[in-house]
PDB file of C-alpha atoms in Angstrom:
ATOM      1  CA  UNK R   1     -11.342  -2.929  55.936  1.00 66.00           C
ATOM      2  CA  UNK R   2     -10.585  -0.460  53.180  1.00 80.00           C
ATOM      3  CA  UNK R   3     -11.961   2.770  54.459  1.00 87.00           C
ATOM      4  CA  UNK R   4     -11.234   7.090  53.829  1.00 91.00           C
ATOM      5  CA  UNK R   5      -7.294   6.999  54.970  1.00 91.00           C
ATOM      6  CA  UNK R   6      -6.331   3.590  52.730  1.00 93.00           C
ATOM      7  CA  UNK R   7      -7.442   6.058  49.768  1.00 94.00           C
ATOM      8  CA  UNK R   8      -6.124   9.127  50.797  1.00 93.00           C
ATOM      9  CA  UNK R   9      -2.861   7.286  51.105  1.00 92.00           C
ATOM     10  CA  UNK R  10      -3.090   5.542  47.792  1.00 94.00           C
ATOM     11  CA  UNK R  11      -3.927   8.848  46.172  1.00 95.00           C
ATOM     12  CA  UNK R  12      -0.936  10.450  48.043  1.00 94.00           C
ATOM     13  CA  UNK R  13       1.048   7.741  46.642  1.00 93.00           C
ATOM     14  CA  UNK R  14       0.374   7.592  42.733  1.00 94.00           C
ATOM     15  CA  UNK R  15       0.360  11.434  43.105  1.00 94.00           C
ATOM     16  CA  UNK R  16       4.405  11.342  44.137  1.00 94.00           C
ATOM     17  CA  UNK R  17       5.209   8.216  41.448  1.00 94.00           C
ATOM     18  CA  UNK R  18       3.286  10.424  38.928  1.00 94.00           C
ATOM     19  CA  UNK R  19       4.600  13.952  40.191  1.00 93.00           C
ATOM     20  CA  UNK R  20       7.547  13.700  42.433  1.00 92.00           C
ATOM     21  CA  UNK R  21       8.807  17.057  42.170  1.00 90.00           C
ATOM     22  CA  UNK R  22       5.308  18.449  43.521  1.00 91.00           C
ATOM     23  CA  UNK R  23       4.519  18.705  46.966  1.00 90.00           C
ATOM     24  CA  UNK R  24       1.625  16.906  48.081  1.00 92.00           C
ATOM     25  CA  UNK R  25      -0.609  18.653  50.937  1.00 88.00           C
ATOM     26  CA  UNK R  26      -3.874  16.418  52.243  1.00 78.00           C
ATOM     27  CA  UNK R  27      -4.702  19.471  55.200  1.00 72.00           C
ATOM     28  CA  UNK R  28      -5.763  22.536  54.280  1.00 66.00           C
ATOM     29  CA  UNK R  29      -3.072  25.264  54.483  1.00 60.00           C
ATOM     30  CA  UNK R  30      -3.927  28.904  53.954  1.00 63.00           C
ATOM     31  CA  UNK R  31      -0.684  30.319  53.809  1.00 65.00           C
ATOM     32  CA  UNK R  32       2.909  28.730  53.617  1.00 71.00           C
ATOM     33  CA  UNK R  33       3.094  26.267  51.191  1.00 78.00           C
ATOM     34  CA  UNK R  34       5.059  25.827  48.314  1.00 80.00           C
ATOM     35  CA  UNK R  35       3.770  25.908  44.609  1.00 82.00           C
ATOM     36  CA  UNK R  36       3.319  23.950  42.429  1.00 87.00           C
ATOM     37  CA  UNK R  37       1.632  21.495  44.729  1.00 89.00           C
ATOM     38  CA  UNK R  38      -1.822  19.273  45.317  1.00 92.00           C
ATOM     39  CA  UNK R  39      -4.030  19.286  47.914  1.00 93.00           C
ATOM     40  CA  UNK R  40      -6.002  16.082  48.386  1.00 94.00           C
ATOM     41  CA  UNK R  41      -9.597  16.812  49.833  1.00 93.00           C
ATOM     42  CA  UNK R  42     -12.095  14.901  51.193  1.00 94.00           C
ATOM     43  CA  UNK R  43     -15.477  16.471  49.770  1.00 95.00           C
ATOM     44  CA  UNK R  44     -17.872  13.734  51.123  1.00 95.00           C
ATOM     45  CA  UNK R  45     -18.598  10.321  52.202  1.00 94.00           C
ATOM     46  CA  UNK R  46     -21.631   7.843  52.457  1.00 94.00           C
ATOM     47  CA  UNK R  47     -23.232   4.582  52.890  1.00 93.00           C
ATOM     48  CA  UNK R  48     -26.405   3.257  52.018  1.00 94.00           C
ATOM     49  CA  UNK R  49     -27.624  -0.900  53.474  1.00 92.00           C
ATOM     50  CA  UNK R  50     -28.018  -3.170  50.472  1.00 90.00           C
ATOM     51  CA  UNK R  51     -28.909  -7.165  51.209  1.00 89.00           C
ATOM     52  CA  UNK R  52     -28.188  -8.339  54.597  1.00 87.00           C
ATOM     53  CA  UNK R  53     -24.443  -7.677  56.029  1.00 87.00           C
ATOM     54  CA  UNK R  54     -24.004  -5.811  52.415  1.00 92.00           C
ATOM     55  CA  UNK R  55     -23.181  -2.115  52.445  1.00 92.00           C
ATOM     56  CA  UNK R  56     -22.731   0.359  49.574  1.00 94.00           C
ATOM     57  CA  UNK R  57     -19.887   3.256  50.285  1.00 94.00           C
ATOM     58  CA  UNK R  58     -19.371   6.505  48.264  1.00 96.00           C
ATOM     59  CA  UNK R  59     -16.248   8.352  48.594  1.00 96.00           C
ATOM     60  CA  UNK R  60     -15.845  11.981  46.980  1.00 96.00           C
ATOM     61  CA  UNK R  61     -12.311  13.412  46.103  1.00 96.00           C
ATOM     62  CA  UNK R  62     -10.863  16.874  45.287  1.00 96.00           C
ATOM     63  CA  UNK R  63      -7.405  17.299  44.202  1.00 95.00           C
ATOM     64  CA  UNK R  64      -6.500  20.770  43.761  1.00 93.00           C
ATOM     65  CA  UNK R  65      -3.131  21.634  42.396  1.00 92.00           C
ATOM     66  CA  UNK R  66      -1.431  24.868  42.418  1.00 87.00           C
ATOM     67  CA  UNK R  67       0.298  26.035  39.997  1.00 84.00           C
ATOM     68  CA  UNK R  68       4.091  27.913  39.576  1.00 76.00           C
ATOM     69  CA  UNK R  69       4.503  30.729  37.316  1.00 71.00           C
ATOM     70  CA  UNK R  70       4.832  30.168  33.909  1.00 65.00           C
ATOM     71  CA  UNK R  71       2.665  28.989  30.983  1.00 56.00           C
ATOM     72  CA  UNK R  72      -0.589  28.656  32.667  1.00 62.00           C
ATOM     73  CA  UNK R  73      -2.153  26.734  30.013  1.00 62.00           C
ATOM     74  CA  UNK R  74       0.139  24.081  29.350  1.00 62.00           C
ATOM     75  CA  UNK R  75       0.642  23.282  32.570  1.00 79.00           C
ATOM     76  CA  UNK R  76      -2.922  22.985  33.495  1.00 86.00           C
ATOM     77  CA  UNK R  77      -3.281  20.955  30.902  1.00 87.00           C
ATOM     78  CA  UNK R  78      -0.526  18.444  31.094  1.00 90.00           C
ATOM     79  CA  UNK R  79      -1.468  17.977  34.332  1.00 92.00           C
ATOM     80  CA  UNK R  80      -5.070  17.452  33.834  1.00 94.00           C
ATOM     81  CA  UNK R  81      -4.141  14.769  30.951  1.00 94.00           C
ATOM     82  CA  UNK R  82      -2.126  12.876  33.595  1.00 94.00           C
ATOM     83  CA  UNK R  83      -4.757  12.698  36.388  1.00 95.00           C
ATOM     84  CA  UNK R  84      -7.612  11.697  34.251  1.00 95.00           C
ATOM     85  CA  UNK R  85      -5.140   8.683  32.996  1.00 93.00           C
ATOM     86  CA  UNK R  86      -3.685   7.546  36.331  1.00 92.00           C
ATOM     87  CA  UNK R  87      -6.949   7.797  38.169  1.00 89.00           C
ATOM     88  CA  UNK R  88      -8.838   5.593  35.787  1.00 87.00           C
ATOM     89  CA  UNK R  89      -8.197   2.764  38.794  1.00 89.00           C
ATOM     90  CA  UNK R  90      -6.927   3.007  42.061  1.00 89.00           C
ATOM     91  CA  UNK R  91      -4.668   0.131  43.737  1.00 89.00           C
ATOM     92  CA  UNK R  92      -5.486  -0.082  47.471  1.00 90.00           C
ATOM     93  CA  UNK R  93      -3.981  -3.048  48.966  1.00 86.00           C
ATOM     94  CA  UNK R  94      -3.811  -5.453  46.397  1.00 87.00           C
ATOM     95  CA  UNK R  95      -7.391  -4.345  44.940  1.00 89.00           C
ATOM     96  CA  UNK R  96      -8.468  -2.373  41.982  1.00 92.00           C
ATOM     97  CA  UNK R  97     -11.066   0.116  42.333  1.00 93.00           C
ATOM     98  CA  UNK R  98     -12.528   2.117  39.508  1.00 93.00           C
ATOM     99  CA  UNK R  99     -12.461   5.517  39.934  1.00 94.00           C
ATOM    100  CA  UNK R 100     -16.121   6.897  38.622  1.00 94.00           C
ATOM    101  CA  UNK R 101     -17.605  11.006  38.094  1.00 95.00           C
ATOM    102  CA  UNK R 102     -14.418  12.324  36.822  1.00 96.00           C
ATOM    103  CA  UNK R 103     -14.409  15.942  35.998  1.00 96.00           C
ATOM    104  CA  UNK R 104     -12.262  18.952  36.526  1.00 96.00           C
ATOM    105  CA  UNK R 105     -12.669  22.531  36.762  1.00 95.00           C
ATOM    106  CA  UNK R 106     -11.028  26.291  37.021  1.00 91.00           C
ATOM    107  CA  UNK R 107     -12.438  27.648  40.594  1.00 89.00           C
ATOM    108  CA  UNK R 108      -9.881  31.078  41.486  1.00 84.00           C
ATOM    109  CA  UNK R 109      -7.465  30.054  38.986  1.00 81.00           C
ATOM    110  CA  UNK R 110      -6.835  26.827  40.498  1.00 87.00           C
ATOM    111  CA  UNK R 111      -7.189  23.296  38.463  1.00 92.00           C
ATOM    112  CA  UNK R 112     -10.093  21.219  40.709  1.00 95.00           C
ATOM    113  CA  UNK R 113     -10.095  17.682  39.548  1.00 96.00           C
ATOM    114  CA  UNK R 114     -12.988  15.357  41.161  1.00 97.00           C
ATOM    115  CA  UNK R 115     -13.574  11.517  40.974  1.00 96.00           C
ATOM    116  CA  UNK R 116     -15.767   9.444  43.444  1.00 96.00           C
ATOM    117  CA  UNK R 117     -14.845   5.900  44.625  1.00 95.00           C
ATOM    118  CA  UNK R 118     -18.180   3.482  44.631  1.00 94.00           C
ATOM    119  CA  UNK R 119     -17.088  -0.110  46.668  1.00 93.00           C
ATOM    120  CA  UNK R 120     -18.856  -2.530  48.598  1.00 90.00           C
ATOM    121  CA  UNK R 121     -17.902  -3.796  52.286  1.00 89.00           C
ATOM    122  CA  UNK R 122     -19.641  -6.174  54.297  1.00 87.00           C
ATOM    123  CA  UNK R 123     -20.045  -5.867  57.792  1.00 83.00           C
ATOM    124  CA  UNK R 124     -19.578  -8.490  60.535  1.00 80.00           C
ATOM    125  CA  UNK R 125     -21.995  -9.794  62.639  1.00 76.00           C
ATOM    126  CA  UNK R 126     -21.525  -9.531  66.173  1.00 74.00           C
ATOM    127  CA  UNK R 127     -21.759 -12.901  67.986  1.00 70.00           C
ATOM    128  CA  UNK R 128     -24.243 -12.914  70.517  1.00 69.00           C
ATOM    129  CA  UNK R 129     -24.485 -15.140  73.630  1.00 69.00           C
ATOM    130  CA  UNK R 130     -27.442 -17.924  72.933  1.00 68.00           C
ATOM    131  CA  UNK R 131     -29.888 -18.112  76.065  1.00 63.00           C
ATOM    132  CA  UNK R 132     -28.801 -21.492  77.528  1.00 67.00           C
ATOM    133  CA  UNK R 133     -32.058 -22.518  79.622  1.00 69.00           C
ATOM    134  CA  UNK R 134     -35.115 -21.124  80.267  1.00 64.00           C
ATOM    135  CA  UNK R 135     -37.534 -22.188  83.455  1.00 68.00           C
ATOM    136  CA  UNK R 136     -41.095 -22.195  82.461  1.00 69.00           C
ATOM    137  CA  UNK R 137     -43.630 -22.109  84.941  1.00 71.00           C
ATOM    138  CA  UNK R 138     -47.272 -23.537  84.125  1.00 73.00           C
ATOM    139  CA  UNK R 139     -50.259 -23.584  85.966  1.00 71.00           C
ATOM    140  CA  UNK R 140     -52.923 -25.560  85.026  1.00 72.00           C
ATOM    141  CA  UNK R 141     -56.301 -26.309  87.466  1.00 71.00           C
ATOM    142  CA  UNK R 142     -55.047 -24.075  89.804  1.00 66.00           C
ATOM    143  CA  UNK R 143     -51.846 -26.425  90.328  1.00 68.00           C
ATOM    144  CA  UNK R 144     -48.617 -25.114  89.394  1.00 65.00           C
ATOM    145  CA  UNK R 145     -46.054 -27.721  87.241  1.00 60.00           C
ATOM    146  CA  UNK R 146     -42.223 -26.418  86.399  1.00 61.00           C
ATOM    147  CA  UNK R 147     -40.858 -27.562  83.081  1.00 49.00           C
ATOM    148  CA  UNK R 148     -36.987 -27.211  81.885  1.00 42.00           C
TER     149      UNK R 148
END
């Protein structure tokens, strides 16, 4: 089942094809790392039922990406360009999934680009042991009579 890992990795993944001279960071590091880089973020999850065994999930995404010295603008904005184009869909084992809620922002001088996954899964059921007999007991005048 496709689940919060599959996408990080997939996300880790066109991130290096797209960028592979950035480093790529999915915990968060408050010192020590090395610029320019991305850190993938997992800003929140849910699930609401639908029909039956049918389940909605949400999945909310933050990449942040630092940025070296140089020409701030130009490099905030080739890289925003290039996220909004290779996040359009996301290929997680063998399926496409759309990537919807796309938006970026400049929190602290750092690029923030969101996108939330929408997908459906639908859950197993767990087999459950059938009764096999049942003993029934009757009484009727007083007189009891035993039925299988």
């Amino acid at each position: 089942m496709t689940g919060i890992n599959e996408f990080k990795v997939a996300i880790n993944q066109m991130l290096k094809k797209e960028f592979p001279n950035i480093n790529i960071y999915d915990k968060d590091l408050k010192q020590g790392f090395d610029k320019p880089c991305f850190f993938i973020k997992v800003l929140s999850s849910s699930q609401v039922k639908e029909i039956n065994r049918r389940y909605k999930r949400s999945i909310s995404f933050d990449i942040n990406y630092f940025r070296d010295e140089g020409n701030v603008n130009l490099d905030y904005a080739y890289i925003v360009d290039k996220l909004y184009e290779i996040y359009h869909y996301l290929k997680v084992d063998e399926s496409l999934y759309r990537a919807t809620d796309m938006k970026h922002e400049f929190i602290d001088g750092q690029l923030h680009f969101y996108f939330k996954i929408n997908y459906h899964i639908i859950k197993e059921i767990e087999e459950i042991s059938k009764m096999n007999n049942l003993k029934k007991e009757i009484y009727l005048n007083g007189k009891s009579h035993n039925e299988i």
